[in-house]
Each structure stands twice: as C-alpha cells, then as structure tokens.
Amino acid sequence: RRSRTARSGELQLLVEEVPSFLLPGASRNNVALFSEFEFKCLGMQIACPLWIYWTPPEEQEEEEDLDGEEDEAEPVNGLLWVAVDREQIPEGALPVSGQVECPGAMRPVILL
C-alpha cells in the first residue's frame, strides 16, 4: 500500500489466487517503484502457458472392412485436452498439430 500523501516510493504487491509459476519471477511478492509523475495504474504480465494434447479412447474398437475396400480416412476417436500445468498431463498423452485461435489476444493464432 502507498499512503495518499506519498509522492514517490515503492509499492509492495502480493498476488493471490494465481499459481506462482505464472507470475513474473515466479513470485507472488512484487515491488513497483513509483513517482508523482507516473500513472496511477500498474500493469503486470502474467504468463498463460497451455499444453494441448490428445488421449486415445480407453477401449479401441476395430472395425473390419467386410468388402475389402479401404474407406476414406475417418477422424480418430479420443479426447482433446487443454492444461495450464504440465503436471496435469497423463502418461500416454500425445501432442497434437494444428492451430489455436485466440481472438483479442496479442497473437490471435498460435501454431501447434
């Protein structure tokens, strides 16, 4: 906190309810220096890493092609997941390729 009469100094910040690995320096405690000529707003960049992966279905059903002809490739069953913590990714998960669209973000399209 800064006193209303202070014209310069440092502002002690404690960020809560955000995992520390997303914060600058991986620290919940931050210090911002200020002076009377600076804006009354402080911006902080918070990381938002995303891990996007696929897991196969628990039971694979194999269909036999009775007439011997190959059909067009069909989408593979499974689940697509998004995690913000690497520790949440289960064993056996596989990476995916493609792109993620994030309208309004600094980078609106992220290639995987």
PDB file of N, CA and C in Angstrom:
ATOM      1  N   ARG A   1       0.830  -1.189   0.000  1.00  0.00           N
ATOM      2  CA  ARG A   1       0.000   0.000   0.000  1.00  0.00           C
ATOM      3  C   ARG A   1       0.868   1.243   0.000  1.00  0.00           C
ATOM      4  N   ARG A   2       0.381   2.270  -0.591  1.00  0.00           N
ATOM      5  CA  ARG A   2       1.093   3.538  -0.573  1.00  0.00           C
ATOM      6  C   ARG A   2       0.188   4.562   0.080  1.00  0.00           C
ATOM      7  N   SER A   3       0.775   5.453   0.851  1.00  0.00           N
ATOM      8  CA  SER A   3      -0.047   6.465   1.513  1.00  0.00           C
ATOM      9  C   SER A   3      -0.512   7.488   0.488  1.00  0.00           C
ATOM     10  N   ARG A   4      -1.626   8.117   0.765  1.00  0.00           N
ATOM     11  CA  ARG A   4      -2.182   9.100  -0.173  1.00  0.00           C
ATOM     12  C   ARG A   4      -1.293  10.324  -0.314  1.00  0.00           C
ATOM     13  N   THR A   5      -0.456  10.587   0.661  1.00  0.00           N
ATOM     14  CA  THR A   5       0.410  11.762   0.597  1.00  0.00           C
ATOM     15  C   THR A   5       1.773  11.448  -0.004  1.00  0.00           C
ATOM     16  N   ALA A   6       2.073  10.180  -0.227  1.00  0.00           N
ATOM     17  CA  ALA A   6       3.382   9.815  -0.777  1.00  0.00           C
ATOM     18  C   ALA A   6       3.479  10.272  -2.225  1.00  0.00           C
ATOM     19  N   ARG A   7       4.599  10.876  -2.584  1.00  0.00           N
ATOM     20  CA  ARG A   7       4.823  11.336  -3.962  1.00  0.00           C
ATOM     21  C   ARG A   7       5.730  10.374  -4.728  1.00  0.00           C
ATOM     22  N   SER A   8       6.490   9.580  -4.017  1.00  0.00           N
ATOM     23  CA  SER A   8       7.327   8.571  -4.652  1.00  0.00           C
ATOM     24  C   SER A   8       7.650   7.506  -3.611  1.00  0.00           C
ATOM     25  N   GLY A   9       8.076   6.381  -4.102  1.00  0.00           N
ATOM     26  CA  GLY A   9       8.405   5.292  -3.193  1.00  0.00           C
ATOM     27  C   GLY A   9       8.257   3.950  -3.883  1.00  0.00           C
ATOM     28  N   GLU A  10       7.939   2.953  -3.105  1.00  0.00           N
ATOM     29  CA  GLU A  10       7.732   1.627  -3.681  1.00  0.00           C
ATOM     30  C   GLU A  10       6.416   1.057  -3.185  1.00  0.00           C
ATOM     31  N   LEU A  11       5.793   0.336  -4.075  1.00  0.00           N
ATOM     32  CA  LEU A  11       4.511  -0.285  -3.793  1.00  0.00           C
ATOM     33  C   LEU A  11       4.742  -1.783  -3.654  1.00  0.00           C
ATOM     34  N   GLN A  12       4.417  -2.338  -2.496  1.00  0.00           N
ATOM     35  CA  GLN A  12       4.554  -3.778  -2.253  1.00  0.00           C
ATOM     36  C   GLN A  12       3.291  -4.463  -2.776  1.00  0.00           C
ATOM     37  N   LEU A  13       3.469  -5.461  -3.626  1.00  0.00           N
ATOM     38  CA  LEU A  13       2.338  -6.186  -4.199  1.00  0.00           C
ATOM     39  C   LEU A  13       2.365  -7.639  -3.756  1.00  0.00           C
ATOM     40  N   LEU A  14       1.206  -8.163  -3.417  1.00  0.00           N
ATOM     41  CA  LEU A  14       1.055  -9.582  -3.126  1.00  0.00           C
ATOM     42  C   LEU A  14      -0.079 -10.081  -4.017  1.00  0.00           C
ATOM     43  N   VAL A  15       0.233 -10.977  -4.931  1.00  0.00           N
ATOM     44  CA  VAL A  15      -0.754 -11.516  -5.865  1.00  0.00           C
ATOM     45  C   VAL A  15      -1.236 -12.849  -5.315  1.00  0.00           C
ATOM     46  N   GLU A  16      -2.544 -12.971  -5.141  1.00  0.00           N
ATOM     47  CA  GLU A  16      -3.131 -14.206  -4.621  1.00  0.00           C
ATOM     48  C   GLU A  16      -4.040 -14.837  -5.664  1.00  0.00           C
ATOM     49  N   GLU A  17      -4.355 -16.093  -5.476  1.00  0.00           N
ATOM     50  CA  GLU A  17      -5.271 -16.849  -6.333  1.00  0.00           C
ATOM     51  C   GLU A  17      -4.738 -17.059  -7.751  1.00  0.00           C
ATOM     52  N   VAL A  18      -3.424 -16.889  -7.943  1.00  0.00           N
ATOM     53  CA  VAL A  18      -2.781 -17.157  -9.224  1.00  0.00           C
ATOM     54  C   VAL A  18      -1.573 -18.046  -8.930  1.00  0.00           C
ATOM     55  N   PRO A  19      -1.421 -19.177  -9.630  1.00  0.00           N
ATOM     56  CA  PRO A  19      -0.248 -20.018  -9.386  1.00  0.00           C
ATOM     57  C   PRO A  19       1.038 -19.217  -9.583  1.00  0.00           C
ATOM     58  N   SER A  20       1.983 -19.351  -8.673  1.00  0.00           N
ATOM     59  CA  SER A  20       3.191 -18.530  -8.715  1.00  0.00           C
ATOM     60  C   SER A  20       4.007 -18.746  -9.986  1.00  0.00           C
ATOM     61  N   PHE A  21       3.950 -19.946 -10.601  1.00  0.00           N
ATOM     62  CA  PHE A  21       4.753 -20.172 -11.799  1.00  0.00           C
ATOM     63  C   PHE A  21       4.280 -19.315 -12.976  1.00  0.00           C
ATOM     64  N   LEU A  22       3.100 -18.707 -12.889  1.00  0.00           N
ATOM     65  CA  LEU A  22       2.603 -17.838 -13.948  1.00  0.00           C
ATOM     66  C   LEU A  22       3.043 -16.387 -13.777  1.00  0.00           C
ATOM     67  N   LEU A  23       3.546 -16.042 -12.600  1.00  0.00           N
ATOM     68  CA  LEU A  23       3.869 -14.655 -12.266  1.00  0.00           C
ATOM     69  C   LEU A  23       5.306 -14.293 -12.628  1.00  0.00           C
ATOM     70  N   PRO A  24       5.581 -12.996 -12.839  1.00  0.00           N
ATOM     71  CA  PRO A  24       6.954 -12.577 -13.137  1.00  0.00           C
ATOM     72  C   PRO A  24       7.913 -13.024 -12.033  1.00  0.00           C
ATOM     73  N   GLY A  25       8.986 -13.672 -12.407  1.00  0.00           N
ATOM     74  CA  GLY A  25       9.958 -14.165 -11.438  1.00  0.00           C
ATOM     75  C   GLY A  25       9.432 -15.309 -10.596  1.00  0.00           C
ATOM     76  N   ALA A  26       8.281 -15.877 -10.982  1.00  0.00           N
ATOM     77  CA  ALA A  26       7.633 -16.971 -10.236  1.00  0.00           C
ATOM     78  C   ALA A  26       7.429 -16.610  -8.775  1.00  0.00           C
ATOM     79  N   SER A  27       7.150 -15.332  -8.513  1.00  0.00           N
ATOM     80  CA  SER A  27       6.995 -14.861  -7.137  1.00  0.00           C
ATOM     81  C   SER A  27       5.651 -14.165  -6.952  1.00  0.00           C
ATOM     82  N   ARG A  28       4.988 -14.465  -5.845  1.00  0.00           N
ATOM     83  CA  ARG A  28       3.722 -13.799  -5.505  1.00  0.00           C
ATOM     84  C   ARG A  28       3.967 -12.379  -4.988  1.00  0.00           C
ATOM     85  N   ASN A  29       5.179 -12.133  -4.478  1.00  0.00           N
ATOM     86  CA  ASN A  29       5.529 -10.811  -3.950  1.00  0.00           C
ATOM     87  C   ASN A  29       6.282 -10.020  -5.005  1.00  0.00           C
ATOM     88  N   ASN A  30       5.835  -8.802  -5.273  1.00  0.00           N
ATOM     89  CA  ASN A  30       6.486  -7.937  -6.234  1.00  0.00           C
ATOM     90  C   ASN A  30       6.571  -6.532  -5.666  1.00  0.00           C
ATOM     91  N   VAL A  31       7.516  -5.769  -6.172  1.00  0.00           N
ATOM     92  CA  VAL A  31       7.693  -4.379  -5.759  1.00  0.00           C
ATOM     93  C   VAL A  31       7.673  -3.516  -7.008  1.00  0.00           C
ATOM     94  N   ALA A  32       6.890  -2.443  -6.969  1.00  0.00           N
ATOM     95  CA  ALA A  32       6.844  -1.487  -8.073  1.00  0.00           C
ATOM     96  C   ALA A  32       7.254  -0.124  -7.541  1.00  0.00           C
ATOM     97  N   LEU A  33       8.200   0.512  -8.229  1.00  0.00           N
ATOM     98  CA  LEU A  33       8.620   1.852  -7.843  1.00  0.00           C
ATOM     99  C   LEU A  33       7.682   2.863  -8.503  1.00  0.00           C
ATOM    100  N   PHE A  34       7.389   3.945  -7.803  1.00  0.00           N
ATOM    101  CA  PHE A  34       6.511   4.956  -8.375  1.00  0.00           C
ATOM    102  C   PHE A  34       7.015   6.345  -8.020  1.00  0.00           C
ATOM    103  N   SER A  35       6.554   7.312  -8.813  1.00  0.00           N
ATOM    104  CA  SER A  35       6.841   8.717  -8.530  1.00  0.00           C
ATOM    105  C   SER A  35       5.569   9.505  -8.803  1.00  0.00           C
ATOM    106  N   GLU A  36       5.582  10.765  -8.466  1.00  0.00           N
ATOM    107  CA  GLU A  36       4.368  11.566  -8.635  1.00  0.00           C
ATOM    108  C   GLU A  36       4.028  11.778 -10.104  1.00  0.00           C
ATOM    109  N   PHE A  37       4.969  11.526 -11.018  1.00  0.00           N
ATOM    110  CA  PHE A  37       4.726  11.760 -12.440  1.00  0.00           C
ATOM    111  C   PHE A  37       4.294  10.493 -13.186  1.00  0.00           C
ATOM    112  N   GLU A  38       4.185   9.398 -12.490  1.00  0.00           N
ATOM    113  CA  GLU A  38       3.789   8.145 -13.134  1.00  0.00           C
ATOM    114  C   GLU A  38       2.285   7.960 -13.068  1.00  0.00           C
ATOM    115  N   PHE A  39       1.789   7.113 -13.956  1.00  0.00           N
ATOM    116  CA  PHE A  39       0.366   6.801 -13.966  1.00  0.00           C
ATOM    117  C   PHE A  39      -0.031   6.104 -12.669  1.00  0.00           C
ATOM    118  N   LYS A  40      -1.300   6.149 -12.355  1.00  0.00           N
ATOM    119  CA  LYS A  40      -1.792   5.508 -11.137  1.00  0.00           C
ATOM    120  C   LYS A  40      -2.232   4.075 -11.402  1.00  0.00           C
ATOM    121  N   CYS A  41      -1.792   3.533 -12.498  1.00  0.00           N
ATOM    122  CA  CYS A  41      -2.152   2.169 -12.883  1.00  0.00           C
ATOM    123  C   CYS A  41      -0.864   1.375 -13.099  1.00  0.00           C
ATOM    124  N   LEU A  42      -0.846   0.159 -12.667  1.00  0.00           N
ATOM    125  CA  LEU A  42       0.328  -0.693 -12.832  1.00  0.00           C
ATOM    126  C   LEU A  42      -0.077  -1.936 -13.620  1.00  0.00           C
ATOM    127  N   GLY A  43       0.611  -2.189 -14.698  1.00  0.00           N
ATOM    128  CA  GLY A  43       0.340  -3.376 -15.495  1.00  0.00           C
ATOM    129  C   GLY A  43       1.327  -4.475 -15.148  1.00  0.00           C
ATOM    130  N   MET A  44       0.842  -5.710 -15.093  1.00  0.00           N
ATOM    131  CA  MET A  44       1.713  -6.868 -14.852  1.00  0.00           C
ATOM    132  C   MET A  44       1.448  -7.894 -15.938  1.00  0.00           C
ATOM    133  N   GLN A  45       2.506  -8.483 -16.434  1.00  0.00           N
ATOM    134  CA  GLN A  45       2.338  -9.551 -17.399  1.00  0.00           C
ATOM    135  C   GLN A  45       2.295 -10.878 -16.649  1.00  0.00           C
ATOM    136  N   ILE A  46       1.260 -11.636 -16.911  1.00  0.00           N
ATOM    137  CA  ILE A  46       1.110 -12.948 -16.298  1.00  0.00           C
ATOM    138  C   ILE A  46       1.131 -13.970 -17.421  1.00  0.00           C
ATOM    139  N   ALA A  47       1.985 -14.961 -17.291  1.00  0.00           N
ATOM    140  CA  ALA A  47       2.103 -15.997 -18.311  1.00  0.00           C
ATOM    141  C   ALA A  47       0.842 -16.851 -18.339  1.00  0.00           C
ATOM    142  N   CYS A  48       0.573 -17.392 -19.506  1.00  0.00           N
ATOM    143  CA  CYS A  48      -0.565 -18.299 -19.644  1.00  0.00           C
ATOM    144  C   CYS A  48      -0.151 -19.465 -20.541  1.00  0.00           C
ATOM    145  N   PRO A  49       0.734 -20.335 -20.029  1.00  0.00           N
ATOM    146  CA  PRO A  49       1.151 -21.474 -20.854  1.00  0.00           C
ATOM    147  C   PRO A  49       0.009 -22.475 -21.003  1.00  0.00           C
ATOM    148  N   LEU A  50      -0.121 -23.010 -22.184  1.00  0.00           N
ATOM    149  CA  LEU A  50      -1.146 -24.018 -22.439  1.00  0.00           C
ATOM    150  C   LEU A  50      -0.470 -25.264 -23.012  1.00  0.00           C
ATOM    151  N   TRP A  51      -0.847 -26.404 -22.506  1.00  0.00           N
ATOM    152  CA  TRP A  51      -0.414 -27.676 -23.062  1.00  0.00           C
ATOM    153  C   TRP A  51      -1.659 -28.299 -23.673  1.00  0.00           C
ATOM    154  N   ILE A  52      -1.597 -28.554 -24.962  1.00  0.00           N
ATOM    155  CA  ILE A  52      -2.741 -29.139 -25.674  1.00  0.00           C
ATOM    156  C   ILE A  52      -2.320 -30.524 -26.117  1.00  0.00           C
ATOM    157  N   TYR A  53      -3.101 -31.515 -25.724  1.00  0.00           N
ATOM    158  CA  TYR A  53      -2.709 -32.898 -26.005  1.00  0.00           C
ATOM    159  C   TYR A  53      -3.945 -33.748 -26.255  1.00  0.00           C
ATOM    160  N   TRP A  54      -3.706 -34.954 -26.751  1.00  0.00           N
ATOM    161  CA  TRP A  54      -4.766 -35.888 -27.114  1.00  0.00           C
ATOM    162  C   TRP A  54      -4.546 -37.181 -26.347  1.00  0.00           C
ATOM    163  N   THR A  55      -5.640 -37.770 -25.910  1.00  0.00           N
ATOM    164  CA  THR A  55      -5.564 -39.100 -25.295  1.00  0.00           C
ATOM    165  C   THR A  55      -6.465 -40.040 -26.084  1.00  0.00           C
ATOM    166  N   PRO A  56      -5.984 -41.242 -26.347  1.00  0.00           N
ATOM    167  CA  PRO A  56      -6.793 -42.206 -27.091  1.00  0.00           C
ATOM    168  C   PRO A  56      -7.948 -42.704 -26.230  1.00  0.00           C
ATOM    169  N   PRO A  57      -8.975 -43.258 -26.885  1.00  0.00           N
ATOM    170  CA  PRO A  57     -10.082 -43.821 -26.102  1.00  0.00           C
ATOM    171  C   PRO A  57      -9.577 -44.990 -25.253  1.00  0.00           C
ATOM    172  N   GLU A  58     -10.292 -45.260 -24.175  1.00  0.00           N
ATOM    173  CA  GLU A  58      -9.864 -46.335 -23.277  1.00  0.00           C
ATOM    174  C   GLU A  58      -9.895 -47.692 -23.961  1.00  0.00           C
ATOM    175  N   GLU A  59     -10.924 -47.916 -24.771  1.00  0.00           N
ATOM    176  CA  GLU A  59     -11.026 -49.187 -25.488  1.00  0.00           C
ATOM    177  C   GLU A  59     -11.061 -48.906 -26.976  1.00  0.00           C
ATOM    178  N   GLN A  60     -10.129 -49.502 -27.701  1.00  0.00           N
ATOM    179  CA  GLN A  60     -10.101 -49.336 -29.148  1.00  0.00           C
ATOM    180  C   GLN A  60     -11.017 -50.379 -29.775  1.00  0.00           C
ATOM    181  N   GLU A  61     -11.966 -49.919 -30.581  1.00  0.00           N
ATOM    182  CA  GLU A  61     -12.826 -50.840 -31.305  1.00  0.00           C
ATOM    183  C   GLU A  61     -12.306 -50.930 -32.729  1.00  0.00           C
ATOM    184  N   GLU A  62     -12.022 -52.132 -33.147  1.00  0.00           N
ATOM    185  CA  GLU A  62     -11.534 -52.309 -34.508  1.00  0.00           C
ATOM    186  C   GLU A  62     -12.668 -52.807 -35.372  1.00  0.00           C
ATOM    187  N   GLU A  63     -12.930 -52.049 -36.425  1.00  0.00           N
ATOM    188  CA  GLU A  63     -13.969 -52.447 -37.368  1.00  0.00           C
ATOM    189  C   GLU A  63     -13.312 -53.145 -38.552  1.00  0.00           C
ATOM    190  N   GLU A  64     -13.879 -54.232 -38.944  1.00  0.00           N
ATOM    191  CA  GLU A  64     -13.335 -54.956 -40.082  1.00  0.00           C
ATOM    192  C   GLU A  64     -14.058 -54.503 -41.338  1.00  0.00           C
ATOM    193  N   ASP A  65     -13.299 -54.308 -42.399  1.00  0.00           N
ATOM    194  CA  ASP A  65     -13.868 -53.924 -43.678  1.00  0.00           C
ATOM    195  C   ASP A  65     -14.273 -55.208 -44.402  1.00  0.00           C
ATOM    196  N   LEU A  66     -15.576 -55.454 -44.459  1.00  0.00           N
ATOM    197  CA  LEU A  66     -16.063 -56.721 -44.977  1.00  0.00           C
ATOM    198  C   LEU A  66     -15.867 -56.879 -46.479  1.00  0.00           C
ATOM    199  N   ASP A  67     -15.919 -55.778 -47.240  1.00  0.00           N
ATOM    200  CA  ASP A  67     -15.794 -55.920 -48.687  1.00  0.00           C
ATOM    201  C   ASP A  67     -14.349 -55.752 -49.173  1.00  0.00           C
ATOM    202  N   GLY A  68     -13.408 -55.552 -48.273  1.00  0.00           N
ATOM    203  CA  GLY A  68     -12.003 -55.480 -48.636  1.00  0.00           C
ATOM    204  C   GLY A  68     -11.556 -54.136 -49.169  1.00  0.00           C
ATOM    205  N   GLU A  69     -12.479 -53.191 -49.368  1.00  0.00           N
ATOM    206  CA  GLU A  69     -12.092 -51.868 -49.868  1.00  0.00           C
ATOM    207  C   GLU A  69     -11.759 -50.948 -48.710  1.00  0.00           C
ATOM    208  N   GLU A  70     -10.802 -50.050 -48.946  1.00  0.00           N
ATOM    209  CA  GLU A  70     -10.434 -49.093 -47.909  1.00  0.00           C
ATOM    210  C   GLU A  70     -11.336 -47.869 -48.009  1.00  0.00           C
ATOM    211  N   ASP A  71     -11.906 -47.464 -46.894  1.00  0.00           N
ATOM    212  CA  ASP A  71     -12.732 -46.260 -46.850  1.00  0.00           C
ATOM    213  C   ASP A  71     -11.841 -45.038 -46.716  1.00  0.00           C
ATOM    214  N   GLU A  72     -12.460 -43.864 -46.929  1.00  0.00           N
ATOM    215  CA  GLU A  72     -11.723 -42.620 -46.698  1.00  0.00           C
ATOM    216  C   GLU A  72     -11.312 -42.568 -45.233  1.00  0.00           C
ATOM    217  N   ALA A  73     -10.222 -41.885 -44.953  1.00  0.00           N
ATOM    218  CA  ALA A  73      -9.734 -41.780 -43.578  1.00  0.00           C
ATOM    219  C   ALA A  73     -10.773 -41.072 -42.715  1.00  0.00           C
ATOM    220  N   GLU A  74     -11.116 -41.696 -41.614  1.00  0.00           N
ATOM    221  CA  GLU A  74     -12.078 -41.118 -40.684  1.00  0.00           C
ATOM    222  C   GLU A  74     -11.335 -40.528 -39.500  1.00  0.00           C
ATOM    223  N   PRO A  75     -11.915 -39.531 -38.850  1.00  0.00           N
ATOM    224  CA  PRO A  75     -11.248 -38.973 -37.666  1.00  0.00           C
ATOM    225  C   PRO A  75     -11.034 -40.045 -36.611  1.00  0.00           C
ATOM    226  N   VAL A  76      -9.921 -39.958 -35.933  1.00  0.00           N
ATOM    227  CA  VAL A  76      -9.593 -40.907 -34.885  1.00  0.00           C
ATOM    228  C   VAL A  76     -10.323 -40.502 -33.609  1.00  0.00           C
ATOM    229  N   ASN A  77     -10.930 -41.457 -32.946  1.00  0.00           N
ATOM    230  CA  ASN A  77     -11.599 -41.174 -31.679  1.00  0.00           C
ATOM    231  C   ASN A  77     -10.574 -40.872 -30.599  1.00  0.00           C
ATOM    232  N   GLY A  78     -10.994 -40.178 -29.586  1.00  0.00           N
ATOM    233  CA  GLY A  78     -10.131 -39.836 -28.463  1.00  0.00           C
ATOM    234  C   GLY A  78     -10.611 -38.518 -27.876  1.00  0.00           C
ATOM    235  N   LEU A  79      -9.853 -37.992 -26.944  1.00  0.00           N
ATOM    236  CA  LEU A  79     -10.215 -36.725 -26.300  1.00  0.00           C
ATOM    237  C   LEU A  79      -9.094 -35.720 -26.457  1.00  0.00           C
ATOM    238  N   LEU A  80      -9.455 -34.474 -26.744  1.00  0.00           N
ATOM    239  CA  LEU A  80      -8.507 -33.372 -26.831  1.00  0.00           C
ATOM    240  C   LEU A  80      -8.591 -32.611 -25.522  1.00  0.00           C
ATOM    241  N   TRP A  81      -7.425 -32.316 -24.917  1.00  0.00           N
ATOM    242  CA  TRP A  81      -7.367 -31.674 -23.605  1.00  0.00           C
ATOM    243  C   TRP A  81      -6.544 -30.397 -23.668  1.00  0.00           C
ATOM    244  N   VAL A  82      -6.825 -29.470 -22.778  1.00  0.00           N
ATOM    245  CA  VAL A  82      -6.022 -28.265 -22.592  1.00  0.00           C
ATOM    246  C   VAL A  82      -5.697 -28.178 -21.106  1.00  0.00           C
ATOM    247  N   ALA A  83      -4.413 -28.021 -20.790  1.00  0.00           N
ATOM    248  CA  ALA A  83      -3.979 -27.916 -19.394  1.00  0.00           C
ATOM    249  C   ALA A  83      -3.118 -26.669 -19.229  1.00  0.00           C
ATOM    250  N   VAL A  84      -3.112 -26.104 -18.040  1.00  0.00           N
ATOM    251  CA  VAL A  84      -2.253 -24.957 -17.755  1.00  0.00           C
ATOM    252  C   VAL A  84      -1.065 -25.358 -16.879  1.00  0.00           C
ATOM    253  N   ASP A  85      -1.008 -26.610 -16.503  1.00  0.00           N
ATOM    254  CA  ASP A  85       0.077 -27.108 -15.668  1.00  0.00           C
ATOM    255  C   ASP A  85       0.589 -28.412 -16.277  1.00  0.00           C
ATOM    256  N   ARG A  86       1.868 -28.464 -16.553  1.00  0.00           N
ATOM    257  CA  ARG A  86       2.473 -29.653 -17.170  1.00  0.00           C
ATOM    258  C   ARG A  86       2.215 -30.906 -16.342  1.00  0.00           C
ATOM    259  N   GLU A  87       2.123 -30.754 -15.038  1.00  0.00           N
ATOM    260  CA  GLU A  87       1.911 -31.899 -14.146  1.00  0.00           C
ATOM    261  C   GLU A  87       0.542 -32.556 -14.355  1.00  0.00           C
ATOM    262  N   GLN A  88      -0.381 -31.879 -15.012  1.00  0.00           N
ATOM    263  CA  GLN A  88      -1.719 -32.428 -15.246  1.00  0.00           C
ATOM    264  C   GLN A  88      -1.772 -33.383 -16.440  1.00  0.00           C
ATOM    265  N   ILE A  89      -0.716 -33.428 -17.229  1.00  0.00           N
ATOM    266  CA  ILE A  89      -0.723 -34.260 -18.433  1.00  0.00           C
ATOM    267  C   ILE A  89      -0.474 -35.719 -18.058  1.00  0.00           C
ATOM    268  N   PRO A  90      -1.400 -36.603 -18.415  1.00  0.00           N
ATOM    269  CA  PRO A  90      -1.244 -38.011 -18.033  1.00  0.00           C
ATOM    270  C   PRO A  90      -0.234 -38.739 -18.924  1.00  0.00           C
ATOM    271  N   GLU A  91       0.257 -39.866 -18.416  1.00  0.00           N
ATOM    272  CA  GLU A  91       1.114 -40.727 -19.219  1.00  0.00           C
ATOM    273  C   GLU A  91       0.307 -41.221 -20.403  1.00  0.00           C
ATOM    274  N   GLY A  92       0.948 -41.342 -21.529  1.00  0.00           N
ATOM    275  CA  GLY A  92       0.257 -41.839 -22.721  1.00  0.00           C
ATOM    276  C   GLY A  92      -0.392 -40.736 -23.545  1.00  0.00           C
ATOM    277  N   ALA A  93      -0.367 -39.490 -23.071  1.00  0.00           N
ATOM    278  CA  ALA A  93      -0.925 -38.376 -23.838  1.00  0.00           C
ATOM    279  C   ALA A  93      -0.008 -38.097 -25.024  1.00  0.00           C
ATOM    280  N   LEU A  94      -0.597 -37.686 -26.126  1.00  0.00           N
ATOM    281  CA  LEU A  94       0.167 -37.406 -27.339  1.00  0.00           C
ATOM    282  C   LEU A  94      -0.023 -35.954 -27.761  1.00  0.00           C
ATOM    283  N   PRO A  95       1.024 -35.338 -28.342  1.00  0.00           N
ATOM    284  CA  PRO A  95       0.890 -33.953 -28.810  1.00  0.00           C
ATOM    285  C   PRO A  95      -0.016 -33.889 -30.035  1.00  0.00           C
ATOM    286  N   VAL A  96      -0.546 -32.728 -30.310  1.00  0.00           N
ATOM    287  CA  VAL A  96      -1.379 -32.525 -31.494  1.00  0.00           C
ATOM    288  C   VAL A  96      -0.747 -31.442 -32.359  1.00  0.00           C
ATOM    289  N   SER A  97      -1.152 -31.406 -33.617  1.00  0.00           N
ATOM    290  CA  SER A  97      -0.701 -30.342 -34.506  1.00  0.00           C
ATOM    291  C   SER A  97      -1.930 -29.597 -34.998  1.00  0.00           C
ATOM    292  N   GLY A  98      -1.726 -28.365 -35.399  1.00  0.00           N
ATOM    293  CA  GLY A  98      -2.829 -27.535 -35.873  1.00  0.00           C
ATOM    294  C   GLY A  98      -2.617 -26.110 -35.417  1.00  0.00           C
ATOM    295  N   GLN A  99      -3.711 -25.413 -35.171  1.00  0.00           N
ATOM    296  CA  GLN A  99      -3.612 -24.042 -34.692  1.00  0.00           C
ATOM    297  C   GLN A  99      -4.726 -23.751 -33.707  1.00  0.00           C
ATOM    298  N   VAL A 100      -4.449 -22.814 -32.809  1.00  0.00           N
ATOM    299  CA  VAL A 100      -5.427 -22.362 -31.823  1.00  0.00           C
ATOM    300  C   VAL A 100      -5.706 -20.901 -32.120  1.00  0.00           C
ATOM    301  N   GLU A 101      -6.978 -20.540 -32.216  1.00  0.00           N
ATOM    302  CA  GLU A 101      -7.355 -19.156 -32.461  1.00  0.00           C
ATOM    303  C   GLU A 101      -7.767 -18.504 -31.154  1.00  0.00           C
ATOM    304  N   CYS A 102      -7.189 -17.339 -30.875  1.00  0.00           N
ATOM    305  CA  CYS A 102      -7.455 -16.594 -29.641  1.00  0.00           C
ATOM    306  C   CYS A 102      -7.834 -15.153 -30.001  1.00  0.00           C
ATOM    307  N   PRO A 103      -9.085 -14.908 -30.409  1.00  0.00           N
ATOM    308  CA  PRO A 103      -9.483 -13.557 -30.792  1.00  0.00           C
ATOM    309  C   PRO A 103      -9.236 -12.566 -29.646  1.00  0.00           C
ATOM    310  N   GLY A 104      -8.662 -11.414 -29.980  1.00  0.00           N
ATOM    311  CA  GLY A 104      -8.395 -10.388 -28.984  1.00  0.00           C
ATOM    312  C   GLY A 104      -7.039 -10.510 -28.315  1.00  0.00           C
ATOM    313  N   ALA A 105      -6.322 -11.613 -28.538  1.00  0.00           N
ATOM    314  CA  ALA A 105      -5.002 -11.797 -27.929  1.00  0.00           C
ATOM    315  C   ALA A 105      -3.939 -11.078 -28.761  1.00  0.00           C
ATOM    316  N   MET A 106      -2.768 -10.847 -28.151  1.00  0.00           N
ATOM    317  CA  MET A 106      -1.666 -10.231 -28.897  1.00  0.00           C
ATOM    318  C   MET A 106      -1.300 -11.075 -30.114  1.00  0.00           C
ATOM    319  N   ARG A 107      -1.304 -12.384 -29.951  1.00  0.00           N
ATOM    320  CA  ARG A 107      -1.086 -13.326 -31.057  1.00  0.00           C
ATOM    321  C   ARG A 107      -2.387 -14.081 -31.253  1.00  0.00           C
ATOM    322  N   PRO A 108      -3.229 -13.647 -32.187  1.00  0.00           N
ATOM    323  CA  PRO A 108      -4.552 -14.265 -32.327  1.00  0.00           C
ATOM    324  C   PRO A 108      -4.552 -15.698 -32.839  1.00  0.00           C
ATOM    325  N   VAL A 109      -3.452 -16.133 -33.447  1.00  0.00           N
ATOM    326  CA  VAL A 109      -3.346 -17.512 -33.940  1.00  0.00           C
ATOM    327  C   VAL A 109      -2.028 -18.092 -33.439  1.00  0.00           C
ATOM    328  N   ILE A 110      -2.111 -19.260 -32.796  1.00  0.00           N
ATOM    329  CA  ILE A 110      -0.922 -19.939 -32.289  1.00  0.00           C
ATOM    330  C   ILE A 110      -0.814 -21.271 -33.014  1.00  0.00           C
ATOM    331  N   LEU A 111       0.327 -21.480 -33.682  1.00  0.00           N
ATOM    332  CA  LEU A 111       0.559 -22.739 -34.381  1.00  0.00           C
ATOM    333  C   LEU A 111       1.085 -23.772 -33.403  1.00  0.00           C
ATOM    334  N   LEU A 112       0.537 -24.964 -33.466  1.00  0.00           N
ATOM    335  CA  LEU A 112       0.961 -26.055 -32.595  1.00  0.00           C
ATOM    336  C   LEU A 112       1.975 -26.926 -33.318  1.00  0.00           C
TER     337      LEU A 112
END
